[in-house]
Amino acid sequence: MKQLSELMGYRKGIKVVDATLRDGGLVNDFYFPENFAKELYKANLKAGVDYMEFGYKADKEMFDVNSFGKSKFCDDDYIRSIVGENDTDLKIAVMADVGRCNYRQDLIEKKDSPIDLVRVATYINTIPSAVDMIEDAAKKGYETSCNIMAISNAQESDVKIALETLGQSPVNVIYIVDSYGALYPEQIARISDLYLNAAEKYGKKIGIHAHNNQQMAFANTVEAAGDGVDYLDATYAAMGRGAGNCSMELLLGFLRNPKYNIYPVIQFIQEHIVPMQEAGVVWGYDLQYLMTGILNQHPRTAIQFTKEARKDYAEFYKEVVAQD
Amino acid sequence: MKQLSELMGYRKGIKVVDATLRDGGLVNDFYFPENFAKELYKANLKAGVDYMEFGYKADKEMFDVNSFGKSKFCDDDYIRSIVGENDTDLKIAVMADVGRCNYRQDLIEKKDSPIDLVRVATYINTIPSAVDMIEDAAKKGYETSCNIMAISNAQESDVKIALETLGQSPVNVIYIVDSYGALYPEQIARISDLYLNAAEKYGKKIGIHAHNNQQMAFANTVEAAGDGVDYLDATYAAMGRGAGNCSMELLLGFLRNPKYNIYPVIQFIQEHIVPMQEAGVVWGYDLQYLMTGILNQHPRTAIQFTKEARKDYAEFYKEVVAQD
């Protein structure tokens, strides 16, 4: 039986990672309302969340600072304006994409930064670049994770090589990332098994970042937690690219560790997320995301369908099947 | 490993039951638009659905025929006006609630009726009445199922007695019903095990009817299918009471039997469900349903919250916790 199968108990190793500013920022170009980040930080503290991801550490030579909100770049000053010295148990994370981050320059020594965890995001074919970033960040004193994206499209033999390579790197956490929302819990169980074997061999932790194309983001996260995966990504009201992520409110409603509280999450959603949705920011499960999920495709066509406020789902189905 | 764990394969025993008119009817007092039922019947035929539930067989002395649409009563004439002689592979089902159905009178001999399957819905404490209804329907020539509702609130020892009692009845299918959307896949696995043991002993089939309060309706249905549960309830766009059900489009996207087609479901949703939603009919996952789901409460307070178009989720949370 699974470690979490006694649903009345809990596993202390589990860490909840709030990715709202980062994955949610993909929906609104990181333009969050005034005070959103500050209030989210306070809500996370009250909710007992373990890590809060502030956004991307994007290369300002590649991305125009005037075209994105502050969470796209996560300057240390910006983070400090929200967390001060962050004299709390909540750790601060940022994501750094392979090929889109000037990490040698933009990532200073940990001792001078409010950031605790650098999450390196990579596709399976750029693992060597990811390892270079991980080594740089680790040498500067940060905790590191490696998020291998779009795992539903990767060959198992390639994944094994990636896990061996990462096992020998200084990375602390390796993430299962279902970018396309294509996976079912049974597959998550098998992938978790594969990752956890490598984790045990090399003394790493495993995490999961799910997408909700088939309304499986929460179920897959629960499955992974039961399998022994420790780092669980979630976002408030599932705010994230396309169909969104595992909902923080669902996850905290499930986890039995008394350190977690759902109430501040509900309050925050009522006060800050619902108004944003009412103002026209759109994400979450819908038929177009189900279709790209089933077909194991990148959701970009579904995102475009959403942006154009199209409602001809049947026509879209024919389009994506034709592209398959 | 599970029977469905080879995701490329499929189990021929699986039957998909469309409950849109019945569970969906709880949302709009069974007042569906003109042609809705007829077009749904056609879509189900194209989609390869195995059973279509037309609604309740409600007692007209208890319920005013002028206060509900036709699917509340499912007169044989009404069903025939849609299916004719139903010379198809799609079987016709109706639900009969214990204590709300004048079954001796309203259920005629099967040979004279378009109905194939009578689904008897009961709480755990009225199993003897359910058995009486099952015996009556079976004697008249119908297939029968027994849907034991609100199973998340039942004692396991009571469930065992109910399963023994039903095992010795003429019922064909016994349903796991998560009325409150309170259960997680791990619990479904254990409950499936319990039900399947009884099923094996007495030569019955098992079904599942899930609710989506915690976005687990589809995941729980997939879990049950993998465990050996054969009858899978779903509704188009999850239309059903409160948070709704397992979505037909998710389920058919998952099942690998080539007889099932998702495309007619998508077409129907676009043409008939989305306009109904745009006209103001409301159902589906939202925070208030998550809360009653977590607390394992009947969703009636959450339904009221929805009807009043309240948005003070945090206040509602305090109310339902206080009632707990």
JSON list of C-alpha atoms in Angstrom, two decimals, chain A residues 101-292:
[
{"chain": "A", "resi": 101, "resn": "CYS", "atom": "CA", "xyz": [18.17, 33.14, -18.77]},
{"chain": "A", "resi": 102, "resn": "ASN", "atom": "CA", "xyz": [21.46, 34.99, -18.36]},
{"chain": "A", "resi": 103, "resn": "TYR", "atom": "CA", "xyz": [22.15, 33.03, -15.22]},
{"chain": "A", "resi": 104, "resn": "ARG", "atom": "CA", "xyz": [25.86, 33.67, -14.81]},
{"chain": "A", "resi": 105, "resn": "GLN", "atom": "CA", "xyz": [25.19, 37.39, -14.58]},
{"chain": "A", "resi": 106, "resn": "ASP", "atom": "CA", "xyz": [21.63, 37.65, -13.24]},
{"chain": "A", "resi": 107, "resn": "LEU", "atom": "CA", "xyz": [21.97, 35.14, -10.43]},
{"chain": "A", "resi": 108, "resn": "ILE", "atom": "CA", "xyz": [24.11, 36.63, -7.65]},
{"chain": "A", "resi": 109, "resn": "GLU", "atom": "CA", "xyz": [25.49, 34.80, -4.64]},
{"chain": "A", "resi": 110, "resn": "LYS", "atom": "CA", "xyz": [22.75, 33.27, -2.48]},
{"chain": "A", "resi": 111, "resn": "LYS", "atom": "CA", "xyz": [23.99, 35.05, 0.63]},
{"chain": "A", "resi": 112, "resn": "ASP", "atom": "CA", "xyz": [23.13, 38.38, -1.00]},
{"chain": "A", "resi": 113, "resn": "SER", "atom": "CA", "xyz": [19.76, 37.30, -2.46]},
{"chain": "A", "resi": 114, "resn": "PRO", "atom": "CA", "xyz": [16.27, 36.66, -1.05]},
{"chain": "A", "resi": 115, "resn": "ILE", "atom": "CA", "xyz": [15.97, 33.63, -3.36]},
{"chain": "A", "resi": 116, "resn": "ASP", "atom": "CA", "xyz": [16.31, 30.16, -1.85]},
{"chain": "A", "resi": 117, "resn": "LEU", "atom": "CA", "xyz": [15.49, 27.78, -4.69]},
{"chain": "A", "resi": 118, "resn": "VAL", "atom": "CA", "xyz": [16.38, 28.04, -8.39]},
{"chain": "A", "resi": 119, "resn": "ARG", "atom": "CA", "xyz": [14.12, 25.86, -10.53]},
{"chain": "A", "resi": 120, "resn": "VAL", "atom": "CA", "xyz": [15.80, 25.08, -13.84]},
{"chain": "A", "resi": 121, "resn": "ALA", "atom": "CA", "xyz": [13.27, 24.26, -16.55]},
{"chain": "A", "resi": 122, "resn": "THR", "atom": "CA", "xyz": [14.44, 22.20, -19.50]},
{"chain": "A", "resi": 123, "resn": "TYR", "atom": "CA", "xyz": [13.26, 19.92, -22.23]},
{"chain": "A", "resi": 124, "resn": "ILE", "atom": "CA", "xyz": [14.78, 16.46, -22.29]},
{"chain": "A", "resi": 125, "resn": "ASN", "atom": "CA", "xyz": [17.19, 17.37, -25.11]},
{"chain": "A", "resi": 126, "resn": "THR", "atom": "CA", "xyz": [18.84, 20.25, -23.24]},
{"chain": "A", "resi": 127, "resn": "ILE", "atom": "CA", "xyz": [19.75, 18.47, -20.02]},
{"chain": "A", "resi": 128, "resn": "PRO", "atom": "CA", "xyz": [23.47, 19.30, -20.38]},
{"chain": "A", "resi": 129, "resn": "SER", "atom": "CA", "xyz": [22.63, 23.03, -20.43]},
{"chain": "A", "resi": 130, "resn": "ALA", "atom": "CA", "xyz": [20.36, 22.51, -17.45]},
{"chain": "A", "resi": 131, "resn": "VAL", "atom": "CA", "xyz": [23.16, 20.80, -15.57]},
{"chain": "A", "resi": 132, "resn": "ASP", "atom": "CA", "xyz": [25.44, 23.76, -16.29]},
{"chain": "A", "resi": 133, "resn": "MET", "atom": "CA", "xyz": [22.81, 26.09, -14.79]},
{"chain": "A", "resi": 134, "resn": "ILE", "atom": "CA", "xyz": [22.27, 23.80, -11.81]},
{"chain": "A", "resi": 135, "resn": "GLU", "atom": "CA", "xyz": [26.00, 23.68, -11.11]},
{"chain": "A", "resi": 136, "resn": "ASP", "atom": "CA", "xyz": [26.25, 27.47, -11.35]},
{"chain": "A", "resi": 137, "resn": "ALA", "atom": "CA", "xyz": [23.30, 27.99, -8.97]},
{"chain": "A", "resi": 138, "resn": "ALA", "atom": "CA", "xyz": [24.46, 25.32, -6.54]},
{"chain": "A", "resi": 139, "resn": "LYS", "atom": "CA", "xyz": [27.95, 26.83, -6.44]},
{"chain": "A", "resi": 140, "resn": "LYS", "atom": "CA", "xyz": [26.40, 30.18, -5.59]},
{"chain": "A", "resi": 141, "resn": "GLY", "atom": "CA", "xyz": [24.64, 28.54, -2.66]},
{"chain": "A", "resi": 142, "resn": "TYR", "atom": "CA", "xyz": [21.07, 27.96, -3.89]},
{"chain": "A", "resi": 143, "resn": "GLU", "atom": "CA", "xyz": [18.86, 24.95, -3.56]},
{"chain": "A", "resi": 144, "resn": "THR", "atom": "CA", "xyz": [18.14, 23.70, -7.06]},
{"chain": "A", "resi": 145, "resn": "SER", "atom": "CA", "xyz": [15.51, 21.71, -8.88]},
{"chain": "A", "resi": 146, "resn": "CYS", "atom": "CA", "xyz": [15.35, 20.50, -12.45]},
{"chain": "A", "resi": 147, "resn": "ASN", "atom": "CA", "xyz": [11.94, 20.50, -14.14]},
{"chain": "A", "resi": 148, "resn": "ILE", "atom": "CA", "xyz": [12.04, 18.17, -17.14]},
{"chain": "A", "resi": 149, "resn": "MET", "atom": "CA", "xyz": [9.14, 19.48, -19.20]},
{"chain": "A", "resi": 150, "resn": "ALA", "atom": "CA", "xyz": [6.76, 17.70, -21.57]},
{"chain": "A", "resi": 151, "resn": "ILE", "atom": "CA", "xyz": [7.61, 14.31, -20.15]},
{"chain": "A", "resi": 152, "resn": "SER", "atom": "CA", "xyz": [4.61, 12.73, -21.90]},
{"chain": "A", "resi": 153, "resn": "ASN", "atom": "CA", "xyz": [6.46, 13.22, -25.18]},
{"chain": "A", "resi": 154, "resn": "ALA", "atom": "CA", "xyz": [9.82, 11.85, -24.05]},
{"chain": "A", "resi": 155, "resn": "GLN", "atom": "CA", "xyz": [11.23, 8.40, -24.70]},
{"chain": "A", "resi": 156, "resn": "GLU", "atom": "CA", "xyz": [11.66, 6.35, -21.54]},
{"chain": "A", "resi": 157, "resn": "SER", "atom": "CA", "xyz": [15.26, 5.53, -22.51]},
{"chain": "A", "resi": 158, "resn": "ASP", "atom": "CA", "xyz": [16.03, 9.25, -22.79]},
{"chain": "A", "resi": 159, "resn": "VAL", "atom": "CA", "xyz": [14.40, 9.90, -19.43]},
{"chain": "A", "resi": 160, "resn": "LYS", "atom": "CA", "xyz": [16.61, 7.26, -17.86]},
{"chain": "A", "resi": 161, "resn": "ILE", "atom": "CA", "xyz": [19.74, 8.92, -19.24]},
{"chain": "A", "resi": 162, "resn": "ALA", "atom": "CA", "xyz": [18.49, 12.31, -18.03]},
{"chain": "A", "resi": 163, "resn": "LEU", "atom": "CA", "xyz": [17.87, 10.93, -14.54]},
{"chain": "A", "resi": 164, "resn": "GLU", "atom": "CA", "xyz": [21.36, 9.41, -14.42]},
{"chain": "A", "resi": 165, "resn": "THR", "atom": "CA", "xyz": [22.90, 12.69, -15.57]},
{"chain": "A", "resi": 166, "resn": "LEU", "atom": "CA", "xyz": [20.91, 14.74, -13.06]},
{"chain": "A", "resi": 167, "resn": "GLY", "atom": "CA", "xyz": [21.61, 12.18, -10.35]},
{"chain": "A", "resi": 168, "resn": "GLN", "atom": "CA", "xyz": [25.29, 12.95, -10.69]},
{"chain": "A", "resi": 169, "resn": "SER", "atom": "CA", "xyz": [24.68, 16.71, -10.63]},
{"chain": "A", "resi": 170, "resn": "PRO", "atom": "CA", "xyz": [24.24, 18.80, -7.45]},
{"chain": "A", "resi": 171, "resn": "VAL", "atom": "CA", "xyz": [20.47, 19.18, -8.10]},
{"chain": "A", "resi": 172, "resn": "ASN", "atom": "CA", "xyz": [18.27, 18.64, -5.04]},
{"chain": "A", "resi": 173, "resn": "VAL", "atom": "CA", "xyz": [14.88, 17.94, -6.64]},
{"chain": "A", "resi": 174, "resn": "ILE", "atom": "CA", "xyz": [13.92, 16.46, -10.02]},
{"chain": "A", "resi": 175, "resn": "TYR", "atom": "CA", "xyz": [10.44, 17.27, -11.28]},
{"chain": "A", "resi": 176, "resn": "ILE", "atom": "CA", "xyz": [7.93, 15.23, -13.24]},
{"chain": "A", "resi": 177, "resn": "VAL", "atom": "CA", "xyz": [6.28, 17.85, -15.48]},
{"chain": "A", "resi": 178, "resn": "ASP", "atom": "CA", "xyz": [3.14, 16.96, -17.42]},
{"chain": "A", "resi": 179, "resn": "SER", "atom": "CA", "xyz": [3.23, 20.08, -19.60]},
{"chain": "A", "resi": 180, "resn": "TYR", "atom": "CA", "xyz": [0.52, 18.86, -21.95]},
{"chain": "A", "resi": 181, "resn": "GLY", "atom": "CA", "xyz": [-1.86, 17.52, -19.32]},
{"chain": "A", "resi": 182, "resn": "ALA", "atom": "CA", "xyz": [-1.76, 14.24, -21.18]},
{"chain": "A", "resi": 183, "resn": "LEU", "atom": "CA", "xyz": [-1.07, 11.77, -18.40]},
{"chain": "A", "resi": 184, "resn": "TYR", "atom": "CA", "xyz": [-3.40, 9.57, -16.33]},
{"chain": "A", "resi": 185, "resn": "PRO", "atom": "CA", "xyz": [-2.72, 8.54, -12.72]},
{"chain": "A", "resi": 186, "resn": "GLU", "atom": "CA", "xyz": [-1.59, 5.06, -13.73]},
{"chain": "A", "resi": 187, "resn": "GLN", "atom": "CA", "xyz": [1.09, 6.58, -15.92]},
{"chain": "A", "resi": 188, "resn": "ILE", "atom": "CA", "xyz": [2.08, 8.95, -13.14]},
{"chain": "A", "resi": 189, "resn": "ALA", "atom": "CA", "xyz": [2.51, 5.90, -10.88]},
{"chain": "A", "resi": 190, "resn": "ARG", "atom": "CA", "xyz": [4.94, 4.33, -13.36]},
{"chain": "A", "resi": 191, "resn": "ILE", "atom": "CA", "xyz": [6.82, 7.56, -14.01]},
{"chain": "A", "resi": 192, "resn": "SER", "atom": "CA", "xyz": [7.04, 8.23, -10.26]},
{"chain": "A", "resi": 193, "resn": "ASP", "atom": "CA", "xyz": [8.50, 4.78, -9.81]},
{"chain": "A", "resi": 194, "resn": "LEU", "atom": "CA", "xyz": [11.14, 5.49, -12.45]},
{"chain": "A", "resi": 195, "resn": "TYR", "atom": "CA", "xyz": [12.07, 8.86, -10.94]},
{"chain": "A", "resi": 196, "resn": "LEU", "atom": "CA", "xyz": [12.02, 7.61, -7.36]},
{"chain": "A", "resi": 197, "resn": "ASN", "atom": "CA", "xyz": [14.43, 4.80, -8.23]},
{"chain": "A", "resi": 198, "resn": "ALA", "atom": "CA", "xyz": [16.91, 7.39, -9.49]},
{"chain": "A", "resi": 199, "resn": "ALA", "atom": "CA", "xyz": [16.19, 9.60, -6.48]},
{"chain": "A", "resi": 200, "resn": "GLU", "atom": "CA", "xyz": [16.97, 6.82, -4.06]},
{"chain": "A", "resi": 201, "resn": "LYS", "atom": "CA", "xyz": [20.18, 5.94, -5.85]},
{"chain": "A", "resi": 202, "resn": "TYR", "atom": "CA", "xyz": [21.48, 9.49, -5.79]},
{"chain": "A", "resi": 203, "resn": "GLY", "atom": "CA", "xyz": [19.85, 10.98, -2.71]},
{"chain": "A", "resi": 204, "resn": "LYS", "atom": "CA", "xyz": [17.53, 13.35, -4.56]},
{"chain": "A", "resi": 205, "resn": "LYS", "atom": "CA", "xyz": [13.90, 14.34, -4.01]},
{"chain": "A", "resi": 206, "resn": "ILE", "atom": "CA", "xyz": [11.17, 14.14, -6.65]},
{"chain": "A", "resi": 207, "resn": "GLY", "atom": "CA", "xyz": [8.51, 16.73, -7.44]},
{"chain": "A", "resi": 208, "resn": "ILE", "atom": "CA", "xyz": [5.46, 16.96, -9.68]},
{"chain": "A", "resi": 209, "resn": "HIS", "atom": "CA", "xyz": [4.02, 19.80, -11.73]},
{"chain": "A", "resi": 210, "resn": "ALA", "atom": "CA", "xyz": [0.70, 18.89, -13.34]},
{"chain": "A", "resi": 211, "resn": "HIS", "atom": "CA", "xyz": [-1.64, 20.51, -15.86]},
{"chain": "A", "resi": 212, "resn": "ASN", "atom": "CA", "xyz": [-5.40, 20.21, -15.86]},
{"chain": "A", "resi": 213, "resn": "ASN", "atom": "CA", "xyz": [-6.26, 19.54, -19.52]},
{"chain": "A", "resi": 214, "resn": "GLN", "atom": "CA", "xyz": [-8.09, 16.37, -18.59]},
{"chain": "A", "resi": 215, "resn": "GLN", "atom": "CA", "xyz": [-9.07, 17.43, -15.06]},
{"chain": "A", "resi": 216, "resn": "MET", "atom": "CA", "xyz": [-6.31, 15.18, -13.80]},
{"chain": "A", "resi": 217, "resn": "ALA", "atom": "CA", "xyz": [-3.92, 17.77, -12.33]},
{"chain": "A", "resi": 218, "resn": "PHE", "atom": "CA", "xyz": [-5.09, 17.21, -8.75]},
{"chain": "A", "resi": 219, "resn": "ALA", "atom": "CA", "xyz": [-5.63, 13.46, -9.17]},
{"chain": "A", "resi": 220, "resn": "ASN", "atom": "CA", "xyz": [-2.15, 13.06, -10.67]},
{"chain": "A", "resi": 221, "resn": "THR", "atom": "CA", "xyz": [-0.63, 15.10, -7.83]},
{"chain": "A", "resi": 222, "resn": "VAL", "atom": "CA", "xyz": [-2.43, 12.97, -5.24]},
{"chain": "A", "resi": 223, "resn": "GLU", "atom": "CA", "xyz": [-1.24, 9.84, -7.05]},
{"chain": "A", "resi": 224, "resn": "ALA", "atom": "CA", "xyz": [2.35, 11.08, -7.05]},
{"chain": "A", "resi": 225, "resn": "ALA", "atom": "CA", "xyz": [2.19, 12.06, -3.38]},
{"chain": "A", "resi": 226, "resn": "GLY", "atom": "CA", "xyz": [0.96, 8.56, -2.57]},
{"chain": "A", "resi": 227, "resn": "ASP", "atom": "CA", "xyz": [3.83, 7.11, -4.58]},
{"chain": "A", "resi": 228, "resn": "GLY", "atom": "CA", "xyz": [6.46, 9.01, -2.59]},
{"chain": "A", "resi": 229, "resn": "VAL", "atom": "CA", "xyz": [6.87, 12.24, -4.55]},
{"chain": "A", "resi": 230, "resn": "ASP", "atom": "CA", "xyz": [7.63, 15.06, -2.11]},
{"chain": "A", "resi": 231, "resn": "TYR", "atom": "CA", "xyz": [7.47, 18.41, -3.92]},
{"chain": "A", "resi": 232, "resn": "LEU", "atom": "CA", "xyz": [3.94, 19.23, -5.04]},
{"chain": "A", "resi": 233, "resn": "ASP", "atom": "CA", "xyz": [3.31, 22.26, -7.26]},
{"chain": "A", "resi": 234, "resn": "ALA", "atom": "CA", "xyz": [-0.05, 23.99, -7.06]},
{"chain": "A", "resi": 235, "resn": "THR", "atom": "CA", "xyz": [-1.54, 27.37, -7.97]},
{"chain": "A", "resi": 236, "resn": "TYR", "atom": "CA", "xyz": [-4.39, 29.32, -6.46]},
{"chain": "A", "resi": 237, "resn": "ALA", "atom": "CA", "xyz": [-7.60, 28.54, -8.38]},
{"chain": "A", "resi": 238, "resn": "ALA", "atom": "CA", "xyz": [-5.37, 26.49, -10.70]},
{"chain": "A", "resi": 239, "resn": "MET", "atom": "CA", "xyz": [-4.14, 29.72, -12.33]},
{"chain": "A", "resi": 240, "resn": "GLY", "atom": "CA", "xyz": [-1.67, 28.73, -15.00]},
{"chain": "A", "resi": 241, "resn": "ARG", "atom": "CA", "xyz": [-1.09, 28.33, -18.68]},
{"chain": "A", "resi": 242, "resn": "GLY", "atom": "CA", "xyz": [-3.97, 26.91, -20.69]},
{"chain": "A", "resi": 243, "resn": "ALA", "atom": "CA", "xyz": [-6.03, 24.54, -18.59]},
{"chain": "A", "resi": 244, "resn": "GLY", "atom": "CA", "xyz": [-4.12, 25.58, -15.48]},
{"chain": "A", "resi": 245, "resn": "ASN", "atom": "CA", "xyz": [-2.49, 23.53, -12.76]},
{"chain": "A", "resi": 246, "resn": "CYS", "atom": "CA", "xyz": [-3.30, 21.54, -9.66]},
{"chain": "A", "resi": 247, "resn": "SER", "atom": "CA", "xyz": [-5.43, 23.84, -7.49]},
{"chain": "A", "resi": 248, "resn": "MET", "atom": "CA", "xyz": [-3.90, 24.91, -4.21]},
{"chain": "A", "resi": 249, "resn": "GLU", "atom": "CA", "xyz": [-7.31, 24.74, -2.54]},
{"chain": "A", "resi": 250, "resn": "LEU", "atom": "CA", "xyz": [-7.84, 21.15, -3.67]},
{"chain": "A", "resi": 251, "resn": "LEU", "atom": "CA", "xyz": [-4.36, 20.14, -2.58]},
{"chain": "A", "resi": 252, "resn": "LEU", "atom": "CA", "xyz": [-4.50, 21.75, 0.87]},
{"chain": "A", "resi": 253, "resn": "GLY", "atom": "CA", "xyz": [-7.98, 20.27, 1.34]},
{"chain": "A", "resi": 254, "resn": "PHE", "atom": "CA", "xyz": [-6.45, 16.86, 0.77]},
{"chain": "A", "resi": 255, "resn": "LEU", "atom": "CA", "xyz": [-3.18, 17.04, 2.71]},
{"chain": "A", "resi": 256, "resn": "ARG", "atom": "CA", "xyz": [-3.61, 16.10, 6.35]},
{"chain": "A", "resi": 257, "resn": "ASN", "atom": "CA", "xyz": [-0.56, 17.85, 7.81]},
{"chain": "A", "resi": 258, "resn": "PRO", "atom": "CA", "xyz": [-2.08, 20.33, 10.29]},
{"chain": "A", "resi": 259, "resn": "LYS", "atom": "CA", "xyz": [0.44, 22.96, 9.23]},
{"chain": "A", "resi": 260, "resn": "TYR", "atom": "CA", "xyz": [-1.64, 23.54, 6.08]},
{"chain": "A", "resi": 261, "resn": "ASN", "atom": "CA", "xyz": [-4.72, 25.76, 6.10]},
{"chain": "A", "resi": 262, "resn": "ILE", "atom": "CA", "xyz": [-7.20, 26.09, 3.26]},
{"chain": "A", "resi": 263, "resn": "TYR", "atom": "CA", "xyz": [-9.02, 29.14, 4.60]},
{"chain": "A", "resi": 264, "resn": "PRO", "atom": "CA", "xyz": [-6.44, 31.81, 3.63]},
{"chain": "A", "resi": 265, "resn": "VAL", "atom": "CA", "xyz": [-6.42, 30.31, 0.13]},
{"chain": "A", "resi": 266, "resn": "ILE", "atom": "CA", "xyz": [-10.19, 30.66, -0.16]},
{"chain": "A", "resi": 267, "resn": "GLN", "atom": "CA", "xyz": [-10.00, 34.23, 1.13]},
{"chain": "A", "resi": 268, "resn": "PHE", "atom": "CA", "xyz": [-7.30, 35.12, -1.36]},
{"chain": "A", "resi": 269, "resn": "ILE", "atom": "CA", "xyz": [-9.21, 33.60, -4.27]},
{"chain": "A", "resi": 270, "resn": "GLN", "atom": "CA", "xyz": [-12.34, 35.51, -3.31]},
{"chain": "A", "resi": 271, "resn": "GLU", "atom": "CA", "xyz": [-10.53, 38.82, -2.90]},
{"chain": "A", "resi": 272, "resn": "HIS", "atom": "CA", "xyz": [-7.89, 38.68, -5.62]},
{"chain": "A", "resi": 273, "resn": "ILE", "atom": "CA", "xyz": [-8.46, 35.89, -8.14]},
{"chain": "A", "resi": 274, "resn": "VAL", "atom": "CA", "xyz": [-12.20, 36.13, -8.81]},
{"chain": "A", "resi": 275, "resn": "PRO", "atom": "CA", "xyz": [-11.97, 39.90, -9.53]},
{"chain": "A", "resi": 276, "resn": "MET", "atom": "CA", "xyz": [-9.12, 39.19, -11.96]},
{"chain": "A", "resi": 277, "resn": "GLN", "atom": "CA", "xyz": [-11.25, 36.57, -13.72]},
{"chain": "A", "resi": 278, "resn": "GLU", "atom": "CA", "xyz": [-14.18, 38.96, -13.82]},
{"chain": "A", "resi": 279, "resn": "ALA", "atom": "CA", "xyz": [-11.86, 41.51, -15.41]},
{"chain": "A", "resi": 280, "resn": "GLY", "atom": "CA", "xyz": [-11.30, 39.07, -18.26]},
{"chain": "A", "resi": 281, "resn": "VAL", "atom": "CA", "xyz": [-8.20, 37.02, -17.45]},
{"chain": "A", "resi": 282, "resn": "VAL", "atom": "CA", "xyz": [-8.97, 33.50, -18.69]},
{"chain": "A", "resi": 283, "resn": "TRP", "atom": "CA", "xyz": [-7.52, 30.10, -17.85]},
{"chain": "A", "resi": 284, "resn": "GLY", "atom": "CA", "xyz": [-8.74, 26.68, -16.81]},
{"chain": "A", "resi": 285, "resn": "TYR", "atom": "CA", "xyz": [-10.20, 23.44, -18.09]},
{"chain": "A", "resi": 286, "resn": "ASP", "atom": "CA", "xyz": [-12.20, 23.69, -21.30]},
{"chain": "A", "resi": 287, "resn": "LEU", "atom": "CA", "xyz": [-12.81, 21.42, -24.28]},
{"chain": "A", "resi": 288, "resn": "GLN", "atom": "CA", "xyz": [-9.97, 22.77, -26.39]},
{"chain": "A", "resi": 289, "resn": "TYR", "atom": "CA", "xyz": [-7.45, 21.86, -23.67]},
{"chain": "A", "resi": 290, "resn": "LEU", "atom": "CA", "xyz": [-9.00, 18.43, -23.24]},
{"chain": "A", "resi": 291, "resn": "MET", "atom": "CA", "xyz": [-8.42, 17.85, -26.95]},
{"chain": "A", "resi": 292, "resn": "THR", "atom": "CA", "xyz": [-4.73, 18.81, -27.00]}
]
